[in-house]
Amino acid sequence: MAFTKKFGIAAAALLGVVVFSTATLRAEEGGPEEQPKPARQSWSFAGPFGAFDKAQLQRGFKIYKEVCSNCHELHIPIRTLAQPGGPGFTEDQVKTLAATYTVHDGPNLQGEMFDRPGRPSDYFPAPFPNPEAAAASLGAPPPDMSLLAKARKYERGFPAFVFDALPIPGGMYQELGPDYIYAILNGYTHDDDPNWNLYFPGHKIAMGKPLSPSQVEYADGTPTTLDQYAKDVAAFLYWAAEPTLEQRKRVGIRVMIFLLVFAGLLYFTKKKIWADVAH
Ligand code: HEC
């Protein structure tokens, strides 16, 4: 009896904490006026069963190629685009694409550096010879995009970060990076100042508003709005930062299933072993 009572109290206390913290979590999502936290978006690749939307990755790549790559480096091999679990380009498409880039190579047998068409094993060429040159011409060095979506996070604060880790609805939350990129691209809210950004720490960003509606053409009829562009390029950058995400999630699920089955087997083994022991 005493046990049931204690258990009841503990359960009630736990419920209280959960309800209270969820309320705080809701209140925090907007954040203070001056420096709001990026809002949480819904991504196809979120959660344990998450997977990339190939068409979205292809659109995001188009935006990177036509807009972002003028300033930002993306230090991954071009052939990554044909890897399974990615945008689904064929080997031939990637070969053709790679050949459109000019790669500085060498030295040749005469000891000279030379330019040649790119190959799938080359990395996407950087738009500037070094970060200093980029900073001199743009006011600040644009960060390499290969890890941007993983490297940029913001504080969710307590208790949100606890719930973000739990396997509960709305939990297991890892997409802060793409939420941040999406927010930055939508954060140019002062029309008179192209370098004012609501979500950039301190609001002054050296990158002038890089994207506007209808700037990039979409062949698949997807609306060419800023909102759509921001989502697509953020998804692409998340894939670029972790091209093997789908494999990782698949292995995770298999491990969980295995552990469940194994726990069941252990339980019955234990029952059998102890069956004849008086207790
Ligand atoms: C004209 C050059 C230019 C273009 C084009 C450009 N960027 Fe930038 N970007 C920069 C610079 C410079 C910075 C560094 C800003 C700073 O530190 O103040 C930056 C910073 C950023 C940041 C903030 C990173 C941080 O440190 O928090 C994000 C996100 C970003 N760029 C995304 C993009 C995306 C996505 C595109 C393509 C749609 C793009 N940029 C196109 C120059 C550019």
Tab-separated table of C-alpha atoms and ligand atoms in Angstrom:
chain	number	residue	atom	x	y	z
A	1	MET	CA	0.000	0.000	0.000
A	2	ALA	CA	2.717	2.418	1.085
A	3	PHE	CA	4.535	1.595	-2.111
A	4	THR	CA	1.531	2.425	-4.287
A	5	LYS	CA	1.100	5.720	-2.447
A	6	LYS	CA	4.743	6.708	-2.872
A	7	PHE	CA	4.589	5.714	-6.511
A	8	GLY	CA	1.465	7.813	-6.990
A	9	ILE	CA	3.142	10.883	-5.496
A	10	ALA	CA	6.254	10.405	-7.613
A	11	ALA	CA	4.163	10.039	-10.767
A	12	ALA	CA	2.159	13.169	-9.957
A	13	ALA	CA	5.365	15.134	-9.322
A	14	LEU	CA	6.855	13.948	-12.598
A	15	LEU	CA	3.694	14.914	-14.473
A	16	GLY	CA	3.817	18.347	-12.825
A	17	VAL	CA	7.410	18.895	-13.965
A	18	VAL	CA	6.578	17.832	-17.518
A	19	VAL	CA	3.501	20.099	-17.760
A	20	PHE	CA	5.370	23.053	-16.245
A	21	SER	CA	8.405	22.634	-18.475
A	22	THR	CA	6.346	22.237	-21.639
A	23	ALA	CA	4.606	25.505	-20.809
A	24	THR	CA	7.984	27.237	-20.372
A	25	LEU	CA	9.157	25.628	-23.607
A	26	ARG	CA	6.200	27.135	-25.499
A	27	ALA	CA	6.818	30.560	-23.998
A	28	GLU	CA	10.497	30.397	-24.944
A	29	GLU	CA	10.032	29.454	-28.555
A	30	GLY	CA	9.270	33.061	-29.550
A	31	GLY	CA	12.077	34.469	-27.419
A	32	PRO	CA	12.619	38.124	-26.608
A	33	GLU	CA	11.750	40.700	-29.283
A	34	GLU	CA	15.265	41.965	-29.994
A	35	GLN	CA	16.982	38.631	-30.698
A	36	PRO	CA	14.314	36.000	-31.344
A	37	LYS	CA	15.305	32.358	-31.550
A	38	PRO	CA	14.872	30.767	-34.973
A	39	ALA	CA	11.490	29.068	-35.179
A	40	ARG	CA	11.367	25.337	-35.515
A	41	GLN	CA	10.521	24.190	-39.063
A	42	SER	CA	9.253	20.804	-40.161
A	43	TRP	CA	11.880	18.846	-42.093
A	44	SER	CA	11.441	15.557	-43.953
A	45	PHE	CA	14.755	14.363	-42.495
A	46	ALA	CA	13.822	14.921	-38.836
A	47	GLY	CA	13.113	12.081	-36.407
A	48	PRO	CA	14.256	8.444	-36.320
A	49	PHE	CA	12.518	7.614	-39.640
A	50	GLY	CA	13.558	10.854	-41.354
A	51	ALA	CA	14.725	10.812	-44.977
A	52	PHE	CA	15.762	13.460	-47.472
A	53	ASP	CA	13.403	14.635	-50.175
A	54	LYS	CA	15.479	14.120	-53.362
A	55	ALA	CA	13.646	16.797	-55.357
A	56	GLN	CA	14.191	19.275	-52.526
A	57	LEU	CA	17.927	18.487	-52.399
A	58	GLN	CA	18.182	19.017	-56.163
A	59	ARG	CA	16.460	22.392	-55.881
A	60	GLY	CA	18.686	23.316	-52.936
A	61	PHE	CA	21.780	22.393	-54.913
A	62	LYS	CA	20.612	24.659	-57.732
A	63	ILE	CA	20.366	27.579	-55.298
A	64	TYR	CA	23.793	26.818	-53.834
A	65	LYS	CA	25.289	26.622	-57.331
A	66	GLU	CA	23.671	29.753	-58.757
A	67	VAL	CA	23.816	31.972	-55.660
A	68	CYS	CA	25.723	30.847	-52.556
A	69	SER	CA	28.743	29.373	-54.384
A	70	ASN	CA	29.688	32.881	-55.594
A	71	CYS	CA	30.957	33.589	-52.072
A	72	HIS	CA	30.865	30.407	-49.955
A	73	GLU	CA	33.115	27.396	-50.366
A	74	LEU	CA	31.519	23.937	-50.129
A	75	HIS	CA	34.394	21.636	-49.328
A	76	ILE	CA	32.997	18.244	-50.369
A	77	PRO	CA	33.868	16.077	-53.408
A	78	ILE	CA	31.582	16.707	-56.375
A	79	ARG	CA	30.882	12.960	-56.652
A	80	THR	CA	29.064	13.085	-53.280
A	81	LEU	CA	26.058	14.263	-55.338
A	82	ALA	CA	25.700	10.753	-56.803
A	83	GLN	CA	25.956	8.928	-53.468
A	84	PRO	CA	22.889	6.937	-52.306
A	85	GLY	CA	20.752	8.809	-49.780
A	86	GLY	CA	21.430	12.143	-51.511
A	87	PRO	CA	19.891	14.258	-54.285
A	88	GLY	CA	19.906	11.212	-56.592
A	89	PHE	CA	21.963	12.571	-59.491
A	90	THR	CA	23.322	9.848	-61.793
A	91	GLU	CA	27.070	9.233	-62.227
A	92	ASP	CA	26.821	10.637	-65.759
A	93	GLN	CA	25.061	13.793	-64.610
A	94	VAL	CA	27.784	14.340	-62.015
A	95	LYS	CA	30.529	13.746	-64.574
A	96	THR	CA	28.970	16.350	-66.882
A	97	LEU	CA	28.535	18.771	-63.998
A	98	ALA	CA	32.120	18.307	-62.774
A	99	ALA	CA	33.449	19.074	-66.252
A	100	THR	CA	31.781	22.507	-66.140
A	101	TYR	CA	34.166	23.514	-63.321
A	102	THR	CA	37.730	24.623	-63.938
A	103	VAL	CA	40.210	23.082	-61.527
A	104	HIS	CA	43.681	24.454	-60.891
A	105	ASP	CA	46.047	21.468	-60.884
A	106	GLY	CA	49.675	20.586	-61.214
A	107	PRO	CA	52.543	20.804	-61.415
A	108	ASN	CA	52.971	19.007	-64.744
A	109	LEU	CA	56.270	17.443	-65.909
A	110	GLN	CA	57.520	20.910	-66.834
A	111	GLY	CA	56.842	22.057	-63.272
A	112	GLU	CA	53.973	24.318	-64.257
A	113	MET	CA	50.524	24.630	-62.716
A	114	PHE	CA	47.653	24.330	-65.186
A	115	ASP	CA	43.863	24.515	-65.434
A	116	ARG	CA	41.782	21.519	-66.465
A	117	PRO	CA	38.080	20.561	-66.492
A	118	GLY	CA	36.850	19.157	-63.168
A	119	ARG	CA	36.354	15.462	-62.403
A	120	PRO	CA	33.803	13.911	-60.002
A	121	SER	CA	36.595	13.213	-57.479
A	122	ASP	CA	37.523	16.917	-57.314
A	123	TYR	CA	36.168	19.117	-54.553
A	124	PHE	CA	33.825	21.956	-55.478
A	125	PRO	CA	36.233	24.789	-56.277
A	126	ALA	CA	36.390	27.647	-53.754
A	127	PRO	CA	35.283	31.075	-55.025
A	128	PHE	CA	38.266	32.783	-53.347
A	129	PRO	CA	41.907	31.658	-53.112
A	130	ASN	CA	41.842	31.997	-49.289
A	131	PRO	CA	39.592	33.309	-46.468
A	132	GLU	CA	41.623	36.544	-46.233
A	133	ALA	CA	40.934	37.349	-49.891
A	134	ALA	CA	37.235	36.615	-49.304
A	135	ALA	CA	37.147	38.846	-46.221
A	136	ALA	CA	38.964	41.662	-48.032
A	137	SER	CA	36.368	41.695	-50.784
A	138	LEU	CA	33.208	40.908	-48.754
A	139	GLY	CA	33.889	42.514	-45.373
A	140	ALA	CA	33.996	39.172	-43.502
A	141	PRO	CA	34.986	35.636	-44.441
A	142	PRO	CA	31.937	33.625	-45.568
A	143	PRO	CA	31.970	30.335	-43.639
A	144	ASP	CA	32.640	27.076	-45.521
A	145	MET	CA	29.255	25.463	-46.157
A	146	SER	CA	30.313	21.839	-45.749
A	147	LEU	CA	29.638	21.918	-42.009
A	148	LEU	CA	27.576	25.089	-41.682
A	149	ALA	CA	24.295	23.286	-41.024
A	150	LYS	CA	25.908	21.258	-38.222
A	151	ALA	CA	28.161	23.952	-36.805
A	152	ARG	CA	25.573	26.706	-36.347
A	153	LYS	CA	23.370	26.123	-33.363
A	154	TYR	CA	21.639	28.358	-30.909
A	155	GLU	CA	20.920	27.876	-27.235
A	156	ARG	CA	17.518	26.353	-26.667
A	157	GLY	CA	17.948	26.740	-22.910
A	158	PHE	CA	16.570	24.648	-20.063
A	159	PRO	CA	14.330	22.688	-20.139
A	160	ALA	CA	13.990	22.661	-23.931
A	161	PHE	CA	17.357	21.013	-24.465
A	162	VAL	CA	16.345	18.120	-22.184
A	163	PHE	CA	13.171	17.454	-24.154
A	164	ASP	CA	15.055	17.835	-27.435
A	165	ALA	CA	17.000	14.689	-26.497
A	166	LEU	CA	14.040	12.523	-25.432
A	167	PRO	CA	12.160	10.068	-27.666
A	168	ILE	CA	8.829	11.868	-27.106
A	169	PRO	CA	6.595	13.641	-29.633
A	170	GLY	CA	8.487	16.786	-30.609
A	171	GLY	CA	11.656	15.409	-29.049
A	172	MET	CA	14.836	13.956	-30.601
A	173	TYR	CA	15.328	17.376	-32.123
A	174	GLN	CA	18.581	17.852	-34.074
A	175	GLU	CA	17.653	20.327	-36.792
A	176	LEU	CA	18.754	23.583	-35.169
A	177	GLY	CA	21.269	24.202	-37.961
A	178	PRO	CA	18.785	24.215	-40.858
A	179	ASP	CA	16.311	26.177	-38.700
A	180	TYR	CA	19.041	28.811	-38.235
A	181	ILE	CA	19.946	28.976	-41.947
A	182	TYR	CA	16.259	29.263	-42.844
A	183	ALA	CA	15.843	32.044	-40.276
A	184	ILE	CA	18.904	33.995	-41.500
A	185	LEU	CA	17.656	33.914	-45.107
A	186	ASN	CA	14.250	35.186	-43.952
A	187	GLY	CA	15.698	37.604	-41.411
A	188	TYR	CA	16.331	40.649	-43.622
A	189	THR	CA	13.402	42.590	-42.191
A	190	HIS	CA	14.730	46.171	-42.502
A	191	ASP	CA	14.085	47.122	-46.118
A	192	ASP	CA	16.357	50.177	-45.856
A	193	ASP	CA	19.370	48.159	-44.660
A	194	PRO	CA	20.413	45.045	-46.662
A	195	ASN	CA	22.916	44.117	-43.924
A	196	TRP	CA	20.456	44.070	-41.015
A	197	ASN	CA	19.369	40.600	-39.967
A	198	LEU	CA	16.901	39.765	-37.227
A	199	TYR	CA	18.508	36.421	-36.419
A	200	PHE	CA	22.229	37.176	-36.797
A	201	PRO	CA	23.910	37.816	-33.425
A	202	GLY	CA	24.256	41.616	-33.173
A	203	HIS	CA	22.020	42.033	-36.284
A	204	LYS	CA	24.845	43.404	-38.490
A	205	ILE	CA	25.755	40.785	-41.094
A	206	ALA	CA	28.401	41.267	-43.790
A	207	MET	CA	26.320	39.144	-46.184
A	208	GLY	CA	23.802	41.373	-47.933
A	209	LYS	CA	20.386	39.743	-48.552
A	210	PRO	CA	21.428	36.915	-50.906
A	211	LEU	CA	18.018	35.654	-52.067
A	212	SER	CA	14.829	37.257	-53.349
A	213	PRO	CA	11.637	35.693	-54.777
A	214	SER	CA	11.809	34.432	-58.404
A	215	GLN	CA	15.615	34.707	-58.437
A	216	VAL	CA	16.265	31.027	-59.176
A	217	GLU	CA	14.210	29.094	-61.711
A	218	TYR	CA	12.648	25.781	-60.689
A	219	ALA	CA	11.947	23.251	-63.436
A	220	ASP	CA	9.524	21.159	-61.346
A	221	GLY	CA	6.862	23.838	-60.823
A	222	THR	CA	7.695	24.370	-57.129
A	223	PRO	CA	6.789	27.947	-56.094
A	224	THR	CA	9.793	30.280	-56.363
A	225	THR	CA	9.192	32.088	-53.076
A	226	LEU	CA	11.844	33.157	-50.593
A	227	ASP	CA	10.317	30.792	-48.035
A	228	GLN	CA	10.657	27.831	-50.411
A	229	TYR	CA	14.215	28.786	-51.440
A	230	ALA	CA	15.274	29.074	-47.805
A	231	LYS	CA	13.833	25.648	-46.961
A	232	ASP	CA	15.376	23.970	-50.001
A	233	VAL	CA	18.869	25.370	-49.572
A	234	ALA	CA	18.850	24.701	-45.803
A	235	ALA	CA	17.850	21.077	-46.501
A	236	PHE	CA	20.629	20.784	-49.085
A	237	LEU	CA	23.210	22.180	-46.669
A	238	TYR	CA	22.081	19.768	-43.958
A	239	TRP	CA	22.572	16.886	-46.382
A	240	ALA	CA	25.992	18.304	-47.404
A	241	ALA	CA	27.036	18.355	-43.737
A	242	GLU	CA	25.949	14.722	-43.255
A	243	PRO	CA	25.539	12.872	-46.564
A	244	THR	CA	25.165	9.532	-44.733
A	245	LEU	CA	22.296	10.621	-42.463
A	246	GLU	CA	19.832	8.114	-43.926
A	247	GLN	CA	22.194	5.168	-43.424
A	248	ARG	CA	22.840	6.307	-39.831
A	249	LYS	CA	19.129	6.467	-39.036
A	250	ARG	CA	18.489	3.058	-40.623
A	251	VAL	CA	21.255	1.457	-38.546
A	252	GLY	CA	19.865	3.161	-35.425
A	253	ILE	CA	16.421	1.622	-35.950
A	254	ARG	CA	17.928	-1.843	-36.540
A	255	VAL	CA	19.992	-1.575	-33.374
A	256	MET	CA	16.900	-0.621	-31.367
A	257	ILE	CA	14.930	-3.588	-32.772
A	258	PHE	CA	17.826	-5.922	-32.057
A	259	LEU	CA	18.134	-4.675	-28.485
A	260	LEU	CA	14.403	-5.165	-27.883
A	261	VAL	CA	14.479	-8.747	-29.192
A	262	PHE	CA	17.670	-9.462	-27.257
A	263	ALA	CA	16.140	-8.106	-24.030
A	264	GLY	CA	13.152	-10.435	-24.534
A	265	LEU	CA	15.419	-13.450	-25.047
A	266	LEU	CA	17.425	-12.595	-21.935
A	267	TYR	CA	14.228	-12.373	-19.910
A	268	PHE	CA	13.089	-15.863	-20.891
A	269	THR	CA	16.594	-17.272	-20.375
A	270	LYS	CA	16.656	-15.808	-16.897
A	271	LYS	CA	13.224	-17.335	-16.134
A	272	LYS	CA	14.384	-20.744	-17.260
A	273	ILE	CA	17.663	-20.665	-15.342
A	274	TRP	CA	15.994	-19.645	-12.084
A	275	ALA	CA	12.874	-21.799	-12.509
A	276	ASP	CA	13.974	-24.546	-10.103
A	277	VAL	CA	15.473	-22.306	-7.441
A	278	ALA	CA	13.202	-21.774	-4.472
A	279	HIS	CA	12.506	-18.131	-3.709
B	1	HEC	C1	27.908	38.102	-51.866
B	1	HEC	C2	28.507	37.027	-51.131
B	1	HEC	C3	27.592	36.015	-50.460
B	1	HEC	C4	26.601	35.248	-51.028
B	1	HEC	C5	26.120	35.251	-52.473
B	1	HEC	C6	26.074	34.409	-49.971
B	1	HEC	N1	26.740	34.656	-48.800
B	1	HEC	FE1	26.324	33.848	-46.987
B	1	HEC	N2	27.755	34.975	-46.123
B	1	HEC	C7	28.596	35.847	-46.782
B	1	HEC	C8	29.470	36.482	-45.819
B	1	HEC	C9	30.556	37.490	-46.145
B	1	HEC	C10	29.136	35.958	-44.552
B	1	HEC	C11	29.758	36.309	-43.186
B	1	HEC	C12	28.851	37.302	-42.495
B	1	HEC	C13	29.411	37.875	-41.232
B	1	HEC	O1	30.212	37.220	-40.565
B	1	HEC	O2	29.007	39.012	-40.899
B	1	HEC	C14	28.035	35.037	-44.773
B	1	HEC	C15	27.368	34.361	-43.777
B	1	HEC	C16	26.341	33.448	-43.972
B	1	HEC	C17	25.608	32.791	-42.924
B	1	HEC	C18	25.753	33.052	-41.438
B	1	HEC	C19	26.766	32.119	-40.869
B	1	HEC	C20	27.075	32.436	-39.432
B	1	HEC	O3	28.246	32.713	-39.173
B	1	HEC	O4	26.204	32.364	-38.574
B	1	HEC	C21	24.719	31.940	-43.516
B	1	HEC	C22	23.714	31.020	-42.819
B	1	HEC	C23	24.880	32.098	-44.932
B	1	HEC	N3	25.876	33.017	-45.183
B	1	HEC	C24	24.159	31.392	-45.871
B	1	HEC	C25	24.185	31.681	-47.231
B	1	HEC	C26	23.349	31.001	-48.199
B	1	HEC	C27	22.400	29.848	-47.890
B	1	HEC	C28	23.610	31.578	-49.396
B	1	HEC	C29	22.991	31.229	-50.734
B	1	HEC	C30	21.566	31.379	-50.811
B	1	HEC	C31	24.599	32.622	-49.171
B	1	HEC	N4	24.927	32.638	-47.850
B	1	HEC	C32	25.066	33.472	-50.166
B	1	HEC	C33	28.587	36.121	-48.135
B	1	HEC	C34	27.675	35.615	-49.050
